[in-house]
């Protein structure tokens, strides 16, 4: 292939998402369509149908990019116009060529957006064969839908669209049902629209703000915040219903509030990576840009002459991926910019300022976000882009199954792996925000290295991001405590740790704190150079050399003899399972009790013996806990011993996979480990599912404390005591029977108290009912 200017430049972030226009005309005449009714009229000059050679060139470019950038997955949406106008034979040609070219290189996630009018069993069979998921456009009931979505002769399309949705609901085609796209018209009753869409049993609903700009603003019959006022009744009903379906806008805003990825270009600060290929093979920016002005989406590039790398380096494409730095000053100064992200880029356009403006929906987005935040406390605002939504969690484990599993007081390895995946997504979202904050500074070097490593050595980066105390560092950067400066430089240490894990050769600047260079999850190296605040690490072959002032020290790869001053994170082997003993991480002090300093050899040996003995007790008495602990617990951090001799243990919402404890005899230490891990598990569930009404403020009486507790505290205590009661159920003797009955009684009373509040959501009721079923399944006496 020929080399085009720009191809030799440093690569920008890769492209993961593509829209392929397979037909440029439509069988409906929707008056709110951005393709035909807005400023850009380029469709008139384009071929109606995509040609086989264009499909081949597009597939080649996508595969080429995936191969060069080491992508494991590519998302592609067939679009139009109306893609079904291409017919079964034409679509079969497109799908066959795409899969043949791309799937040898990367997994291909194929989707289609359609009005559904022409959907047939024959087409559905084709989509099942090729694994295509189809989204259907529907604006509500017949009255709402027919405001805009009509045929050219004015006839209604509602019946045909509902027929298509009924087809997708058939068991043999359900796997092809991606969801419903609804364009908002504030003249329609919002709850009535929501109910009409919900009646179609979609996997997802996507509410779309009608495309508008400052040049051509949206109608506002209800005032300055008409669209927020329309969406909020749906949001409240959705929450009261127990979130029975994904609603992309709400899920995205909640995810961004918790520091996760929004997963959409419409809100949030995720860098956009969406490329459009028209029927003539031209590369374009996101389709929504067509609403700004004629040619706004154009790039002058095409798949026949230009690679995806050239498109990604195009100035306008690069501007759409700049996150916070690409927004106007008004947006950058706004308190909700992390969730709003300035809105859709096209909606910022004005004749005078171009795209350097807030969204034309600024007032709506701010009211919607502020209200949602006020009505959703942090415990319920979580990384929902990969969390519980409707009846699903992550990669298909139903929420009901997860809650039923954890409600036993145990938790399978599968459940814990999925909670861990949700936490990993949460941390990744926080790091994206940090990357935006350090853009344009020398620390951007560290983020660029992380991005590159994530493409080349994803497992090493994920292992680094899974370090339990990383979340606490990131959150303290984004919301520092009073009098504390954000530790942005630690991003360099994170990048270095990922590079060491990956065995990649590179150089990176890292901070020196109290004479130590910390590599999260790996250890710390002492730097004998007083006053130095940074060091340059040269990483090679899994080891590194640190230079700071006149100090030079080399740390070889794991397994070789380390230099003086290297303090690795210690480990203990427990029946083939490795548990870390972290007494070195600078962000491990996240518990209610103080942590120890570095353990000396005798203390370390004592800790290892204590943990091994406690683990043996867990294996013997409560084997149901083993799979969950192995899958979810990574780290134990030593806490300082209480001067009065009382046992101490703790868990932190910001440290999934870790807990703190003091050394103890085998039986009490086993109880402490299980007790605190219950808090770790439930905290992770609360990060991805709202189990109770966030507006409930009444405090509840519990048998294990004198002071009334908030609802979440009661839920946490109940779940912990459920497991402790099970531990004593398994031990012999009169003392065990006495303690089992005490903890069982506490658990039952608290469950009844929770059930009687009227504040539990559908998922909350299910979880509490499952705990009660577990208790009721026990005999009166310990086994």
XYZ file of C-alpha atoms in Angstrom:
783
model
C 0.000 0.000 0.000
C 1.124 3.526 -0.636
C 2.314 5.676 2.205
C 0.315 8.825 2.795
C 1.687 11.877 4.620
C 0.869 11.420 8.277
C 1.277 7.643 8.303
C 4.820 7.926 9.609
C 3.766 10.270 12.423
C 3.453 8.888 15.972
C 0.255 6.901 16.175
C -2.737 8.479 17.874
C -5.019 6.276 20.018
C -6.489 3.405 17.974
C -10.002 3.216 16.526
C -12.284 0.573 17.990
C -15.672 1.623 16.599
C -16.868 2.024 13.029
C -20.143 2.877 11.321
C -20.458 1.459 7.810
C -23.143 3.037 5.610
C -24.469 0.276 3.393
C -27.415 2.198 1.875
C -27.750 5.963 1.612
C -31.528 6.212 1.160
C -34.460 5.510 3.493
C -38.008 4.215 3.143
C -39.269 6.628 5.822
C -39.330 10.414 5.734
C -38.716 11.285 9.382
C -38.707 15.064 9.706
C -36.107 15.048 12.509
C -33.508 12.998 10.602
C -30.049 14.574 10.603
C -29.054 12.789 7.375
C -31.754 14.197 5.109
C -33.334 17.110 6.975
C -30.356 18.964 8.457
C -27.520 21.124 7.140
C -25.389 18.487 5.418
C -26.883 17.216 2.153
C -23.922 15.148 0.953
C -26.155 12.053 0.741
C -27.526 13.318 -2.564
C -24.199 12.735 -4.356
C -23.461 9.315 -2.867
C -24.259 5.882 -4.315
C -27.477 4.379 -3.049
C -25.831 1.018 -2.311
C -22.360 0.226 -1.143
C -20.362 -1.638 -3.794
C -18.596 -4.959 -3.074
C -15.208 -3.351 -3.744
C -15.979 -0.632 -1.198
C -16.898 -3.234 1.393
C -13.658 -5.074 0.647
C -11.558 -1.910 0.993
C -13.304 -0.906 4.218
C -12.876 -4.384 5.720
C -9.217 -4.387 4.723
C -8.603 -1.018 6.407
C -10.332 -2.102 9.612
C -8.423 -5.392 9.739
C -5.165 -3.626 8.912
C -5.668 -1.169 11.768
C -6.602 -3.917 14.231
C -3.501 -5.909 13.275
C -1.123 -2.932 13.485
C -2.503 -1.738 16.814
C -2.931 -5.162 18.398
C -6.696 -4.769 18.904
C -8.546 -7.808 20.190
C -12.041 -6.511 19.434
C -13.649 -4.226 16.835
C -17.196 -2.833 17.004
C -18.965 -2.146 13.713
C -22.490 -0.834 13.106
C -24.240 -1.188 9.743
C -26.156 2.016 9.105
C -27.772 4.190 6.483
C -30.109 5.592 5.361
C -31.888 2.349 6.014
C -29.551 -0.668 5.834
C -32.384 -3.152 5.250
C -32.943 -1.563 1.822
C -29.808 -3.419 0.752
C -31.824 -6.659 0.883
C -30.891 -10.106 2.108
C -28.418 -10.844 -0.699
C -26.667 -7.496 -0.375
C -26.426 -7.745 3.407
C -25.139 -11.314 3.167
C -22.372 -10.087 0.854
C -21.426 -7.309 3.293
C -21.457 -9.516 6.376
C -19.524 -12.334 4.742
C -16.783 -10.013 3.499
C -16.479 -8.188 6.819
C -16.142 -11.359 8.856
C -13.747 -12.982 6.383
C -11.369 -10.014 6.474
C -11.565 -8.925 10.119
C -12.167 -12.024 12.233
C -8.752 -13.610 11.554
C -7.318 -10.511 13.250
C -9.852 -9.437 15.903
C -13.234 -10.379 17.320
C -15.931 -8.526 15.358
C -18.958 -7.180 17.221
C -21.520 -6.544 14.480
C -24.622 -4.414 14.991
C -27.199 -2.664 12.865
C -29.450 0.364 13.400
C -32.740 0.152 11.503
C -36.250 1.563 11.405
C -37.435 -2.062 11.278
C -40.042 -1.601 8.555
C -38.514 -4.232 6.252
C -37.375 -6.698 8.924
C -38.379 -10.272 8.059
C -37.733 -13.810 9.324
C -35.374 -14.324 6.381
C -33.299 -11.317 7.455
C -33.392 -12.385 11.098
C -32.072 -15.815 10.082
C -29.227 -14.047 8.295
C -28.467 -11.963 11.386
C -28.457 -15.050 13.602
C -26.023 -16.726 11.184
C -23.651 -13.759 11.236
C -24.132 -12.744 14.865
C -25.640 -9.306 14.142
C -27.542 -7.447 16.866
C -30.227 -5.056 15.607
C -31.334 -1.796 17.206
C -34.756 -0.443 16.210
C -35.873 3.197 16.185
C -39.203 3.820 17.952
C -40.366 7.013 19.656
C -43.111 5.566 21.869
C -46.747 4.704 21.304
C -48.483 5.396 17.993
C -49.204 9.041 18.791
C -45.623 9.760 19.874
C -43.987 7.756 17.103
C -46.121 9.270 14.331
C -45.143 12.828 15.159
C -41.992 12.250 13.121
C -41.528 8.651 11.931
C -43.848 8.505 8.916
C -43.652 7.418 5.314
C -43.287 10.084 2.626
C -47.037 9.932 1.973
C -47.718 10.667 5.648
C -48.746 7.124 6.574
C -47.873 5.747 10.015
C -44.932 3.361 10.452
C -45.856 2.351 14.007
C -47.517 -0.980 13.246
C -44.634 -2.137 11.016
C -42.049 -1.198 13.641
C -43.916 -3.062 16.377
C -44.128 -6.081 14.078
C -40.333 -5.957 13.756
C -39.915 -5.768 17.523
C -42.249 -8.727 17.994
C -40.100 -10.653 15.537
C -36.942 -9.858 17.521
C -38.613 -11.027 20.711
C -39.100 -14.525 19.332
C -36.871 -17.024 21.179
C -34.974 -17.917 18.011
C -34.180 -14.245 17.295
C -33.943 -12.746 20.786
C -30.154 -12.865 20.640
C -30.309 -10.369 17.752
C -32.336 -7.797 19.719
C -29.988 -4.930 20.646
C -32.523 -2.385 21.886
C -34.607 0.657 21.018
C -33.487 4.140 20.006
C -36.001 6.855 20.928
C -35.630 10.480 19.807
C -37.144 12.786 22.416
C -40.072 15.054 21.614
C -41.022 16.968 24.747
C -44.626 17.249 23.561
C -45.042 13.539 24.284
C -45.868 12.306 27.782
C -42.526 10.991 29.136
C -43.835 8.207 31.375
C -46.231 7.068 28.665
C -43.310 6.868 26.223
C -41.243 4.950 28.789
C -44.069 2.455 29.361
C -44.603 1.968 25.638
C -40.910 1.249 25.104
C -40.697 -1.008 28.159
C -43.634 -3.036 26.825
C -41.418 -4.065 23.887
C -39.041 -5.827 26.343
C -35.861 -4.251 24.916
C -32.407 -5.116 26.284
C -31.618 -1.383 26.185
C -33.333 1.958 25.620
C -31.350 4.858 24.240
C -33.005 8.279 24.578
C -31.582 10.673 21.988
C -31.713 14.444 22.333
C -32.912 15.734 18.944
C -29.935 17.043 17.002
C -29.728 20.820 17.253
C -27.172 23.627 17.421
C -27.022 27.246 18.563
C -27.771 28.168 14.944
C -30.861 25.951 14.882
C -31.823 25.397 18.543
C -34.292 22.751 19.710
C -37.928 23.645 20.461
C -38.556 24.357 24.133
C -42.286 24.556 24.753
C -41.743 23.913 28.468
C -38.987 26.448 29.095
C -35.182 26.499 29.342
C -34.862 22.973 30.760
C -37.651 21.258 28.812
C -35.551 18.173 28.027
C -34.345 17.641 31.597
C -37.905 18.115 32.816
C -39.004 15.450 30.329
C -36.273 12.950 31.256
C -36.456 13.233 35.051
C -39.906 11.622 35.447
C -38.618 8.677 33.426
C -35.487 8.481 35.581
C -37.506 8.430 38.790
C -39.921 5.825 37.485
C -36.993 3.728 36.240
C -35.375 3.819 39.694
C -38.659 2.958 41.417
C -39.112 0.063 38.994
C -35.738 -1.353 40.061
C -34.001 -0.381 36.797
C -35.644 -3.144 34.747
C -33.737 -2.255 31.552
C -30.529 -0.489 30.564
C -31.221 3.167 29.775
C -28.004 4.304 28.185
C -28.148 8.002 29.080
C -28.838 7.339 32.748
C -26.349 4.483 32.999
C -23.671 6.629 31.341
C -24.190 9.593 33.670
C -24.161 7.352 36.743
C -21.016 5.610 35.540
C -19.255 8.929 34.950
C -20.342 10.162 38.393
C -18.523 7.222 39.944
C -15.396 7.825 37.859
C -16.149 5.159 35.268
C -16.425 5.375 31.519
C -19.611 6.783 30.054
C -19.396 4.449 27.056
C -20.922 7.028 24.706
C -19.920 10.160 22.825
C -23.124 11.890 23.972
C -21.939 12.547 27.549
C -18.797 12.083 29.617
C -15.147 12.637 28.825
C -14.365 9.356 27.082
C -12.206 10.097 24.049
C -14.347 9.474 20.973
C -13.065 6.806 18.643
C -15.959 6.485 16.196
C -15.177 6.485 12.467
C -17.816 6.542 9.707
C -17.433 4.993 6.253
C -19.944 6.231 3.680
C -21.338 4.204 0.760
C -18.677 5.667 -1.538
C -15.858 4.709 0.859
C -15.174 8.175 2.255
C -14.010 8.426 5.853
C -16.119 10.814 7.942
C -16.484 12.026 11.492
C -19.474 11.025 13.631
C -22.769 11.314 11.760
C -24.173 13.778 14.283
C -21.773 16.387 12.891
C -23.994 16.620 9.801
C -26.396 18.719 11.861
C -23.836 21.538 12.277
C -23.132 22.675 8.719
C -22.707 21.250 5.250
C -19.414 19.331 5.169
C -18.906 19.333 8.953
C -18.383 15.573 9.000
C -16.041 15.520 5.997
C -12.358 14.638 6.171
C -11.274 14.448 2.513
C -10.093 10.880 3.139
C -11.315 7.531 1.843
C -10.688 3.843 2.462
C -9.116 3.309 -0.952
C -6.227 5.711 -0.366
C -6.020 6.332 3.366
C -5.530 4.057 6.350
C -7.394 4.285 9.633
C -4.210 5.687 11.191
C -4.381 8.652 8.806
C -8.003 9.246 9.779
C -7.163 9.063 13.490
C -4.463 11.700 12.946
C -6.804 14.027 11.011
C -6.969 17.391 12.870
C -10.766 17.410 13.176
C -10.847 13.783 14.277
C -8.131 14.489 16.846
C -10.119 17.462 18.188
C -13.092 15.207 18.837
C -10.896 13.005 21.098
C -9.334 15.650 23.348
C -11.635 15.134 26.313
C -11.548 17.962 28.843
C -8.914 19.949 26.968
C -11.164 20.074 23.903
C -13.962 21.903 25.729
C -14.604 25.622 26.034
C -13.626 27.419 29.237
C -17.248 27.517 30.443
C -17.409 23.721 30.316
C -13.979 23.217 31.872
C -15.028 25.392 34.830
C -18.339 23.564 35.341
C -18.818 21.343 38.390
C -20.477 18.538 36.396
C -18.141 18.464 33.401
C -16.896 14.981 34.346
C -20.391 13.616 33.706
C -21.623 15.978 31.004
C -18.399 16.143 29.016
C -19.789 19.135 27.134
C -22.479 16.963 25.574
C -22.392 15.868 21.956
C -19.815 17.871 20.005
C -22.242 18.724 17.194
C -24.625 20.315 19.697
C -21.962 22.899 20.642
C -21.856 24.516 17.212
C -22.541 28.223 16.667
C -21.842 30.435 13.659
C -19.579 32.722 15.688
C -17.706 30.323 17.956
C -17.691 27.139 15.927
C -17.621 24.251 18.400
C -16.009 26.293 21.193
C -19.268 26.607 23.145
C -21.265 24.692 25.720
C -23.920 22.367 24.368
C -27.172 23.917 23.210
C -28.592 21.481 25.814
C -26.278 22.797 28.553
C -29.059 23.849 30.944
C -30.885 20.544 30.431
C -27.825 18.409 30.988
C -26.797 20.290 34.111
C -30.265 20.065 35.680
C -30.537 16.381 34.818
C -27.103 15.584 36.252
C -27.443 17.653 39.417
C -30.862 16.172 40.152
C -29.699 12.612 39.528
C -26.681 13.196 41.773
C -28.858 14.622 44.537
C -31.174 11.635 44.351
C -28.417 8.999 44.005
C -25.814 8.836 46.809
C -22.290 7.698 46.048
C -23.067 4.204 47.257
C -25.519 3.784 44.382
C -23.718 5.794 41.726
C -21.366 3.250 40.268
C -19.563 2.001 37.199
C -22.773 0.855 35.576
C -21.223 0.704 32.111
C -20.198 -2.777 33.210
C -22.429 -3.249 36.211
C -25.879 -4.390 37.172
C -28.522 -3.007 34.855
C -31.929 -4.492 34.557
C -31.462 -8.243 34.833
C -27.852 -8.465 33.682
C -24.380 -8.066 35.092
C -21.297 -7.700 32.936
C -20.859 -10.539 30.434
C -24.256 -12.098 30.883
C -24.472 -13.342 34.486
C -28.033 -12.413 35.484
C -28.346 -10.038 38.408
C -30.817 -12.445 40.033
C -28.247 -15.244 39.899
C -25.535 -13.024 41.344
C -27.691 -11.815 44.233
C -28.957 -15.317 44.937
C -25.395 -16.617 44.942
C -24.013 -13.945 47.256
C -27.129 -14.033 49.431
C -26.068 -17.472 50.669
C -23.332 -15.660 52.568
C -20.699 -17.296 50.389
C -20.189 -16.391 46.728
C -18.874 -18.411 43.824
C -15.670 -17.712 41.969
C -17.720 -16.654 38.935
C -19.590 -14.015 40.944
C -16.392 -12.618 42.419
C -14.641 -12.555 39.052
C -17.495 -10.453 37.670
C -17.422 -8.076 40.610
C -13.668 -7.786 40.126
C -14.212 -6.990 36.438
C -16.651 -4.225 37.400
C -14.098 -2.782 39.825
C -11.429 -2.895 37.131
C -13.724 -0.933 34.813
C -14.334 1.574 37.614
C -10.594 2.138 38.074
C -10.063 2.478 34.335
C -12.713 5.193 34.299
C -10.963 7.079 37.102
C -7.685 6.897 35.204
C -9.294 8.348 32.084
C -10.299 11.367 34.167
C -6.789 11.674 35.551
C -5.394 11.496 32.021
C -7.560 14.466 31.067
C -6.284 16.438 34.062
C -2.621 15.863 33.155
C -3.036 16.364 29.390
C -0.495 18.862 28.094
C 1.840 18.343 31.071
C 4.980 16.178 31.282
C 2.857 13.537 33.022
C 1.057 12.924 29.742
C 4.119 10.790 28.898
C 3.054 8.307 31.573
C -0.495 8.080 30.257
C 0.719 7.608 26.696
C 2.873 4.705 27.896
C -0.108 3.151 29.696
C -2.253 3.453 26.558
C 0.449 1.802 24.463
C 0.962 -0.987 26.994
C -2.771 -1.556 27.197
C -2.728 -2.353 23.488
C 0.441 -4.453 23.566
C 0.182 -6.164 26.966
C -3.402 -5.850 28.159
C -3.078 -8.537 30.837
C -0.107 -6.791 32.450
C -1.959 -3.478 32.519
C -5.115 -5.075 33.913
C -3.083 -6.817 36.622
C -1.551 -3.469 37.542
C -4.930 -1.718 37.557
C -6.341 -4.471 39.792
C -3.999 -3.439 42.623
C -6.464 -2.796 45.480
C -5.128 0.566 46.628
C -5.014 2.169 43.189
C -8.643 3.260 43.442
C -7.963 5.189 46.641
C -5.065 7.070 45.036
C -7.140 7.948 41.985
C -10.115 9.159 44.001
C -7.891 11.283 46.237
C -6.429 12.898 43.133
C -9.845 13.687 41.684
C -11.376 14.752 45.022
C -8.469 15.620 47.348
C -9.048 16.063 51.055
C -8.644 19.550 52.483
C -5.043 20.677 52.616
C -3.769 17.798 50.482
C -2.372 18.301 46.980
C -3.262 15.669 44.355
C -0.444 13.199 43.776
C -0.613 13.324 39.976
C 3.027 12.163 39.663
C 2.064 8.710 40.943
C 0.716 8.105 37.432
C 4.357 7.650 36.417
C 4.799 4.953 39.061
C 1.695 3.208 37.757
C 3.008 3.269 34.186
C 6.362 1.942 35.386
C 4.730 -0.934 37.283
C 2.750 -1.897 34.180
C 5.914 -1.808 32.039
C 7.823 -3.972 34.522
C 4.975 -6.505 34.583
C 4.852 -6.500 30.782
C 8.617 -6.869 30.397
C 8.632 -3.906 28.003
C 11.742 -1.769 27.534
C 11.099 1.922 28.180
C 12.125 5.001 30.193
C 9.736 6.830 32.519
C 9.875 9.550 35.190
C 8.572 8.413 38.600
C 8.122 10.227 41.929
C 10.324 9.684 44.971
C 8.356 9.804 48.237
C 10.183 9.702 51.578
C 13.247 8.318 49.817
C 11.309 5.540 48.055
C 10.252 4.815 44.497
C 6.965 2.900 44.763
C 5.760 0.525 42.048
C 2.160 -0.299 42.956
C 1.599 -3.979 43.611
C 5.301 -4.810 43.185
C 7.282 -3.029 45.900
C 9.500 -0.026 46.579
C 13.151 0.841 46.061
C 15.078 3.098 48.415
C 16.897 5.982 46.715
C 20.025 7.135 48.523
C 19.819 10.724 47.363
C 18.310 13.092 49.981
C 16.072 15.792 48.602
C 15.409 14.153 45.236
C 11.692 14.168 44.365
C 11.843 12.159 41.148
C 13.844 9.425 39.497
C 14.232 8.221 35.932
C 13.537 4.526 35.501
C 15.061 2.619 32.606
C 13.006 -0.556 32.380
C 14.280 -3.610 30.525
C 13.402 -7.284 30.607
C 11.236 -7.056 33.727
C 13.846 -5.193 35.790
C 14.802 -1.548 35.988
C 17.564 0.930 36.742
C 16.678 4.003 38.795
C 18.631 7.253 38.433
C 18.108 10.125 40.869
C 20.771 12.771 41.160
C 24.029 10.871 41.662
C 22.232 7.739 42.854
C 22.052 4.747 40.523
C 20.501 1.436 41.483
C 19.520 -1.591 39.399
C 16.678 -3.937 40.346
C 16.822 -7.183 38.347
C 13.770 -9.155 37.228
C 11.874 -11.171 39.822
C 13.760 -14.271 40.869
C 17.216 -12.676 40.780
C 18.970 -11.353 43.872
C 17.645 -7.821 44.513
C 19.833 -4.911 45.591
C 19.902 -3.449 49.075
C 16.928 -1.195 49.598
C 14.452 -3.171 47.457
C 11.292 -3.882 49.470
C 9.012 -6.225 47.527
C 5.376 -6.795 48.313
C 5.485 -10.030 50.308
C 3.393 -13.139 49.675
C 2.073 -16.140 51.496
C 1.175 -19.421 49.773
C -2.115 -20.911 50.969
C -2.888 -24.315 49.449
C -1.809 -23.243 45.992
C -3.279 -19.754 46.325
C -1.040 -16.696 46.634
C -2.120 -13.902 48.976
C -0.166 -10.643 49.184
C 0.887 -9.117 52.501
C 1.168 -5.427 51.644
C 2.983 -3.355 54.258
C 4.598 -0.918 51.798
C 1.974 0.704 49.545
C 1.662 4.459 50.240
C -2.137 4.393 49.839
C -2.898 1.392 52.058
C -3.865 3.606 55.021
C -7.541 3.649 54.025
C -8.935 1.867 57.050
C -10.450 3.070 60.316
C -7.448 1.647 62.164
C -3.800 2.647 61.550
C -1.593 0.372 59.454
C 1.793 -0.952 60.495
C 5.114 -0.044 58.986
C 7.339 -2.539 57.226
C 7.306 -5.938 58.956
C 10.673 -7.270 60.069
C 11.562 -10.891 59.151
C 10.288 -12.333 62.434
C 6.995 -10.441 62.178
C 6.586 -11.513 58.561
C 7.164 -15.156 59.464
C 4.575 -14.864 62.241
C 2.046 -13.327 59.824
C 2.582 -16.097 57.315
C 2.037 -18.756 59.984
C -1.095 -16.998 61.245
C -2.616 -16.659 57.765
C -1.806 -20.254 56.853
C -3.412 -21.546 60.049
C -6.490 -19.328 59.596
C -6.872 -20.480 56.001
C -6.735 -24.093 57.130
C -9.597 -23.348 59.548
C -11.664 -21.789 56.746
C -11.055 -24.798 54.517
C -12.174 -27.116 57.298
C -15.169 -25.262 58.742
C -16.616 -23.087 55.944
C -15.500 -24.513 52.588
C -18.273 -22.548 50.865
C -16.179 -19.406 51.363
C -13.100 -20.751 49.602
C -13.976 -20.100 45.940
C -15.034 -16.514 46.583
C -11.990 -15.720 48.706
C -9.634 -17.180 46.110
C -11.272 -15.161 43.326
C -11.764 -11.875 45.160
C -9.219 -11.452 47.954
C -5.780 -10.370 46.770
C -4.183 -8.544 49.674
C -4.051 -8.458 53.470
C -2.583 -5.342 55.058
C -1.307 -5.573 58.652
C -2.951 -3.191 61.116
C -1.389 -1.954 64.325
C -2.281 -4.045 67.339
C -4.714 -2.411 69.737
C -2.911 -1.419 72.974
C -5.773 -2.945 74.942
C -5.491 -6.252 73.110
C -8.835 -6.031 71.256
C -8.950 -7.617 67.820
C -9.062 -5.239 64.869
C -10.058 -5.684 61.251
C -11.395 -3.404 58.516
C -12.460 -3.154 54.877
C -12.622 -0.110 52.617
C -14.979 0.674 49.749
C -11.948 2.116 47.942
C -9.890 -1.080 48.218
C -11.702 -3.954 46.543
C -9.733 -7.164 46.998
C -7.993 -6.039 50.195
C -8.681 -5.979 53.906
C -6.799 -4.992 57.016
C -6.398 -7.070 60.158
C -4.147 -7.789 63.114
C -2.450 -11.144 63.702
C -4.505 -13.526 65.807
C -4.990 -17.154 66.712
C -6.298 -19.325 63.849
C -9.999 -19.370 64.766
C -10.469 -15.639 65.423
C -8.310 -14.683 62.422
C -10.385 -16.940 60.165
C -13.505 -15.200 61.478
C -11.991 -11.743 60.884
C -11.010 -12.609 57.311
C -14.454 -13.925 56.403
C -16.229 -11.086 58.231
C -14.313 -8.330 56.435
C -14.501 -10.052 53.075
C -18.292 -9.914 53.403
C -17.962 -6.118 53.502
C -15.663 -6.215 50.469
C -18.210 -8.237 48.486
C -21.234 -6.189 49.460
C -19.395 -2.934 48.788
C -18.684 -4.157 45.269
C -22.342 -5.096 44.778
C -23.433 -1.646 45.954
C -21.040 -0.161 43.422
C -23.057 -1.729 40.636
C -26.582 -2.105 41.969
C -28.966 0.075 43.918
C -30.390 -2.186 46.614
C -32.327 0.501 48.461
C -33.991 3.874 48.020
C -31.233 6.497 48.341
C -33.740 8.999 49.741
C -34.406 6.821 52.827
C -32.883 8.612 55.825
C -34.349 6.831 58.867
C -31.856 5.055 61.125
C -32.549 1.499 62.236
C -32.035 -0.282 65.520
C -29.781 -3.342 65.424
C -29.002 -5.881 68.148
C -25.217 -5.655 67.821
C -24.958 -1.871 68.442
C -26.466 0.574 70.873
C -26.712 3.422 68.366
C -29.197 3.338 65.440
C -27.536 2.695 62.092
C -28.186 3.966 58.538
C -29.781 1.453 56.200
C -26.575 0.635 54.353
C -24.758 0.054 57.636
C -27.472 -2.397 58.672
C -27.243 -4.162 55.317
C -23.464 -4.466 55.697
C -23.680 -5.705 59.277
C -26.392 -8.224 58.437
C -24.356 -9.682 55.594
C -21.244 -9.958 57.769
C -23.102 -11.586 60.669
C -24.729 -14.066 58.282
C -21.254 -15.431 57.480
C -20.094 -15.336 61.092
C -23.187 -17.299 62.166
C -22.294 -19.888 59.528
C -18.744 -20.135 60.890
C -19.966 -20.873 64.416
C -22.555 -23.304 63.017
C -19.662 -25.448 61.789
C -17.712 -25.517 65.078
C -18.356 -28.081 67.812
C -19.146 -27.516 71.454
C -21.565 -25.537 73.648
C -19.752 -22.223 73.124
C -20.099 -22.597 69.348
C -23.828 -23.347 69.697
C -24.285 -20.295 71.901
C -22.466 -17.993 69.505
C -24.161 -19.425 66.437
C -27.568 -18.734 67.975
C -26.519 -15.220 68.927
C -25.282 -14.289 65.446
C -28.160 -16.092 63.780
C -30.642 -14.204 65.963
C -28.965 -10.896 65.174
C -29.102 -11.689 61.462
C -32.786 -12.635 61.495
C -33.804 -9.519 63.462
C -31.841 -7.268 61.099
C -33.306 -8.959 58.016
C -36.806 -8.367 59.360
C -35.925 -4.752 60.095
C -34.628 -4.239 56.546
C -37.636 -5.923 54.957
C -39.984 -3.704 56.933
C -38.489 -0.394 55.832
C -40.246 -0.282 52.455
C -36.988 1.188 51.121
C -35.564 -1.854 49.336
C -35.545 -1.989 45.539
C -36.492 -5.132 43.649
C -32.866 -6.259 43.768
C -32.620 -5.310 47.439
C -35.690 -7.386 48.297
C -34.274 -10.335 46.392
C -30.934 -10.132 48.192
C -32.514 -9.826 51.657
C -34.992 -12.625 50.930
C -32.097 -14.859 49.883
C -30.275 -14.165 53.145
C -33.433 -15.090 55.054
C -33.810 -18.297 53.041
C -30.213 -19.159 53.894
C -30.787 -18.684 57.620
C -34.071 -20.601 57.502
C -32.335 -23.515 55.806
C -30.105 -24.051 58.845
C -31.174 -26.439 61.571
C -31.677 -25.112 65.089
C -28.343 -26.494 66.185
C -24.943 -26.132 64.579
C -24.105 -28.959 62.228
